[in-house]
């Protein structure tokens, strides 16, 4: 398995030891090859299986969308993650890509006064995991926005518990996916469910490895 961690759109990189060393060690231990990708078009030339866009801060161009469409069409998996409260205009940046595939990151905050970590309503805990859930019972989703599904072909991967709410109303979907060609695009509302703070809580590590390696 070859996993490309994009940095061409100013994303957080897996090479940041402080935040992502546990995730990288877990992937390498499973035999995956993990590397930074600083030129997006190279994703279609380097035999990549999974492309990660973890909190992109630079909007995607039409050419970028074409590159990623080709990658998906040929069987690749794309994972793109945002954050709550539209920090750094993250919703618009993420949506410059994902709107072309029927998924949108909302400019909201999801909070849960009941199912949370350490009595913090923004550290959301949920057991409603519908895919990539082998060995997974609960996950922690800190500081998450919600996902709006535009396409009838998209499906929910993770949903907050019924006690959760969005500051914009509606059902708080935390992660969704859609098939495109032979590949799959996955959009999540938070980029920090697999950082060193979260990954060893609940079943976050197993879930993270499932997303990247399954």
Short mmCIF file of C-alpha atoms in Angstrom, two decimals:
data_model
loop_
_atom_site.label_atom_id
_atom_site.label_comp_id
_atom_site.label_asym_id
_atom_site.label_seq_id
_atom_site.Cartn_x
_atom_site.Cartn_y
_atom_site.Cartn_z
CA UNK A 1 0.00 0.00 0.00
CA UNK A 2 1.41 3.37 -1.07
CA UNK A 3 -0.03 6.37 0.77
CA UNK A 4 0.71 9.88 -0.51
CA UNK A 5 0.27 12.68 2.01
CA UNK A 6 -0.24 15.80 -0.04
CA UNK A 7 1.47 19.07 0.93
CA UNK A 8 0.90 20.92 -2.34
CA UNK A 9 -2.15 22.65 -0.86
CA UNK A 10 -0.44 23.55 2.42
CA UNK A 11 -1.88 20.64 4.36
CA UNK A 12 -0.74 19.34 7.72
CA UNK A 13 1.85 16.69 6.92
CA UNK A 14 2.30 13.24 8.39
CA UNK A 15 6.00 14.08 8.68
CA UNK A 16 5.14 16.44 11.55
CA UNK A 17 6.42 14.22 14.35
CA UNK A 18 4.63 16.12 17.12
CA UNK A 19 1.18 15.54 15.63
CA UNK A 20 1.30 12.40 13.50
CA UNK A 21 4.19 10.17 14.57
CA UNK A 22 1.90 7.52 16.10
CA UNK A 23 -0.18 7.25 12.94
CA UNK A 24 2.91 6.97 10.74
CA UNK A 25 4.46 4.30 12.95
CA UNK A 26 1.23 2.32 12.82
CA UNK A 27 1.11 2.46 9.03
CA UNK A 28 4.75 1.49 8.60
CA UNK A 29 4.28 -1.39 11.03
CA UNK A 30 1.52 -2.68 8.74
CA UNK A 31 3.87 -2.56 5.76
CA UNK A 32 2.59 0.63 4.14
CA UNK A 33 4.84 3.09 2.34
CA UNK A 34 4.03 6.66 3.39
CA UNK A 35 5.48 9.73 1.71
CA UNK A 36 4.84 13.44 1.12
CA UNK A 37 3.54 14.56 -2.25
CA UNK A 38 4.54 18.13 -3.08
CA UNK A 39 3.29 18.14 -6.69
CA UNK A 40 -0.32 16.99 -6.99
CA UNK A 41 -0.10 15.80 -10.58
CA UNK A 42 2.49 13.21 -9.50
CA UNK A 43 -0.29 11.24 -7.80
CA UNK A 44 -1.07 9.66 -11.17
CA UNK A 45 2.57 8.81 -11.91
CA UNK A 46 3.83 7.31 -8.64
CA UNK A 47 1.59 4.25 -8.27
CA UNK A 48 -0.29 5.76 -5.33
CA UNK A 49 -3.14 3.84 -3.69
CA UNK A 50 -4.37 6.48 -1.21
CA UNK A 51 -4.12 10.27 -1.39
CA UNK A 52 -4.59 12.23 1.86
CA UNK A 53 -5.53 15.93 1.89
CA UNK A 54 -5.41 16.77 5.60
CA UNK A 55 -6.64 20.35 6.14
CA UNK A 56 -5.78 21.92 2.79
CA UNK A 57 -5.41 25.70 3.00
CA UNK A 58 -4.98 26.40 -0.70
CA UNK A 59 -8.10 26.13 -2.91
CA UNK A 60 -8.25 23.48 -5.63
CA UNK A 61 -8.16 24.61 -9.25
CA UNK A 62 -10.05 23.09 -12.16
CA UNK A 63 -6.83 21.31 -13.13
CA UNK A 64 -6.52 19.90 -9.61
CA UNK A 65 -10.06 18.53 -9.84
CA UNK A 66 -9.19 16.89 -13.17
CA UNK A 67 -6.08 15.28 -11.65
CA UNK A 68 -8.00 13.92 -8.68
CA UNK A 69 -10.88 12.77 -10.90
CA UNK A 70 -8.45 10.71 -12.96
CA UNK A 71 -6.90 9.26 -9.82
CA UNK A 72 -10.33 8.25 -8.50
CA UNK A 73 -11.45 6.92 -11.86
CA UNK A 74 -8.43 4.62 -11.95
CA UNK A 75 -9.24 3.17 -8.52
CA UNK A 76 -7.54 5.48 -6.03
CA UNK A 77 -8.90 6.51 -2.65
CA UNK A 78 -8.93 10.18 -1.65
CA UNK A 79 -9.36 11.27 1.98
CA UNK A 80 -9.93 14.97 2.65
CA UNK A 81 -10.50 16.43 6.11
CA UNK A 82 -11.52 19.86 7.39
CA UNK A 83 -12.19 21.42 10.78
CA UNK A 84 -14.97 23.15 12.66
CA UNK A 85 -16.05 26.81 12.70
CA UNK A 86 -14.72 27.44 9.17
CA UNK A 87 -11.23 28.08 10.53
CA UNK A 88 -8.95 29.55 7.83
CA UNK A 89 -11.93 29.49 5.45
CA UNK A 90 -11.53 25.71 5.43
CA UNK A 91 -15.08 24.96 4.25
CA UNK A 92 -14.71 26.93 1.02
CA UNK A 93 -11.26 25.45 0.39
CA UNK A 94 -12.38 21.87 0.89
CA UNK A 95 -15.54 22.44 -1.13
CA UNK A 96 -13.57 23.76 -4.10
CA UNK A 97 -12.80 20.06 -4.58
CA UNK A 98 -15.56 18.04 -2.95
CA UNK A 99 -18.56 19.90 -4.40
CA UNK A 100 -17.66 18.32 -7.75
CA UNK A 101 -18.28 14.91 -6.18
CA UNK A 102 -21.51 15.58 -4.30
CA UNK A 103 -20.18 16.29 -0.79
CA UNK A 104 -19.84 19.61 1.07
CA UNK A 105 -18.15 20.59 4.33
CA UNK A 106 -20.44 22.87 6.32
CA UNK A 107 -19.14 26.03 8.05
CA UNK A 108 -20.47 24.92 11.42
CA UNK A 109 -19.56 23.35 14.75
CA UNK A 110 -20.89 20.01 15.95
CA UNK A 111 -21.25 19.66 19.71
CA UNK A 112 -22.56 16.97 22.03
CA UNK A 113 -23.24 17.77 25.71
CA UNK A 114 -23.75 14.09 26.54
CA UNK A 115 -21.41 11.91 24.47
CA UNK A 116 -18.05 13.58 24.71
CA UNK A 117 -14.56 13.36 26.16
CA UNK A 118 -13.68 15.08 29.44
CA UNK A 119 -16.99 17.00 29.64
CA UNK A 120 -16.03 19.00 26.55
CA UNK A 121 -18.99 19.13 24.11
CA UNK A 122 -16.68 19.73 21.14
CA UNK A 123 -14.72 16.52 21.79
CA UNK A 124 -17.42 14.37 20.24
CA UNK A 125 -17.59 10.63 20.95
CA UNK A 126 -19.76 8.41 18.80
CA UNK A 127 -20.52 4.74 18.23
CA UNK A 128 -22.37 5.36 14.98
CA UNK A 129 -19.67 4.14 12.59
CA UNK A 130 -21.14 2.54 9.48
CA UNK A 131 -18.07 1.67 7.43
CA UNK A 132 -14.35 0.99 7.97
CA UNK A 133 -15.60 -0.27 11.32
CA UNK A 134 -13.96 -3.67 11.68
CA UNK A 135 -12.79 -3.74 15.31
CA UNK A 136 -14.26 -0.29 15.96
CA UNK A 137 -16.90 0.47 18.60
CA UNK A 138 -16.36 4.15 19.43
CA UNK A 139 -14.32 7.01 18.01
CA UNK A 140 -13.39 10.48 19.18
CA UNK A 141 -14.02 13.29 16.67
CA UNK A 142 -12.65 16.53 18.13
CA UNK A 143 -13.67 19.93 16.77
CA UNK A 144 -15.68 18.64 13.84
CA UNK A 145 -17.80 20.35 11.25
CA UNK A 146 -20.64 18.40 9.67
CA UNK A 147 -21.02 17.10 6.13
CA UNK A 148 -23.83 17.91 3.71
CA UNK A 149 -24.58 15.17 1.20
CA UNK A 150 -25.63 16.47 -2.21
CA UNK A 151 -25.53 13.25 -4.24
CA UNK A 152 -27.92 10.35 -3.84
CA UNK A 153 -24.93 8.07 -4.40
CA UNK A 154 -23.04 9.29 -1.31
CA UNK A 155 -23.34 7.44 1.99
CA UNK A 156 -22.65 8.25 5.63
CA UNK A 157 -19.52 6.72 7.19
CA UNK A 158 -19.67 8.30 10.66
CA UNK A 159 -22.59 10.08 12.30
CA UNK A 160 -22.70 11.82 15.68
CA UNK A 161 -24.96 10.41 18.37
CA UNK A 162 -28.56 11.63 18.57
CA UNK A 163 -27.58 13.89 21.46
CA UNK A 164 -25.31 15.93 19.17
CA UNK A 165 -26.27 19.14 17.39
CA UNK A 166 -24.87 21.40 14.68
CA UNK A 167 -24.74 25.18 15.08
CA UNK A 168 -26.41 25.34 11.66
CA UNK A 169 -29.03 22.70 12.44
CA UNK A 170 -29.63 19.43 10.65
CA UNK A 171 -28.32 15.93 11.18
CA UNK A 172 -24.63 15.96 12.19
CA UNK A 173 -22.89 13.68 9.71
CA UNK A 174 -19.18 13.62 10.54
CA UNK A 175 -17.81 11.62 7.61
CA UNK A 176 -19.23 10.52 4.26
CA UNK A 177 -18.01 8.81 1.11
CA UNK A 178 -18.89 8.56 -2.55
CA UNK A 179 -17.72 6.20 -5.27
CA UNK A 180 -16.29 7.70 -8.45
CA UNK A 181 -15.12 5.43 -11.22
CA UNK A 182 -13.32 2.56 -9.50
CA UNK A 183 -12.26 4.76 -6.58
CA UNK A 184 -13.73 6.42 -3.50
CA UNK A 185 -13.62 9.95 -2.10
CA UNK A 186 -14.05 10.32 1.67
CA UNK A 187 -14.78 13.66 3.37
CA UNK A 188 -14.49 14.13 7.12
CA UNK A 189 -15.39 17.08 9.32
CA UNK A 190 -12.18 17.06 11.38
CA UNK A 191 -8.50 16.59 10.58
CA UNK A 192 -7.42 15.77 14.14
CA UNK A 193 -9.19 12.49 14.90
CA UNK A 194 -5.90 10.74 14.06
CA UNK A 195 -3.35 13.12 15.56
CA UNK A 196 -1.25 12.16 18.59
CA UNK A 197 -3.86 13.58 20.99
CA UNK A 198 -6.74 11.51 19.64
CA UNK A 199 -5.37 8.40 17.98
CA UNK A 200 -4.90 6.29 21.09
CA UNK A 201 -8.32 7.14 22.54
CA UNK A 202 -11.26 4.75 22.02
CA UNK A 203 -10.82 2.94 18.68
CA UNK A 204 -9.38 5.86 16.73
CA UNK A 205 -6.18 4.07 15.76
CA UNK A 206 -7.96 1.02 14.38
CA UNK A 207 -10.43 3.23 12.53
CA UNK A 208 -7.62 5.36 11.07
CA UNK A 209 -5.73 2.32 9.82
CA UNK A 210 -8.93 0.92 8.35
CA UNK A 211 -9.50 4.13 6.40
CA UNK A 212 -6.01 4.07 4.94
CA UNK A 213 -5.30 0.38 4.48
CA UNK A 214 -8.58 -1.43 3.82
#
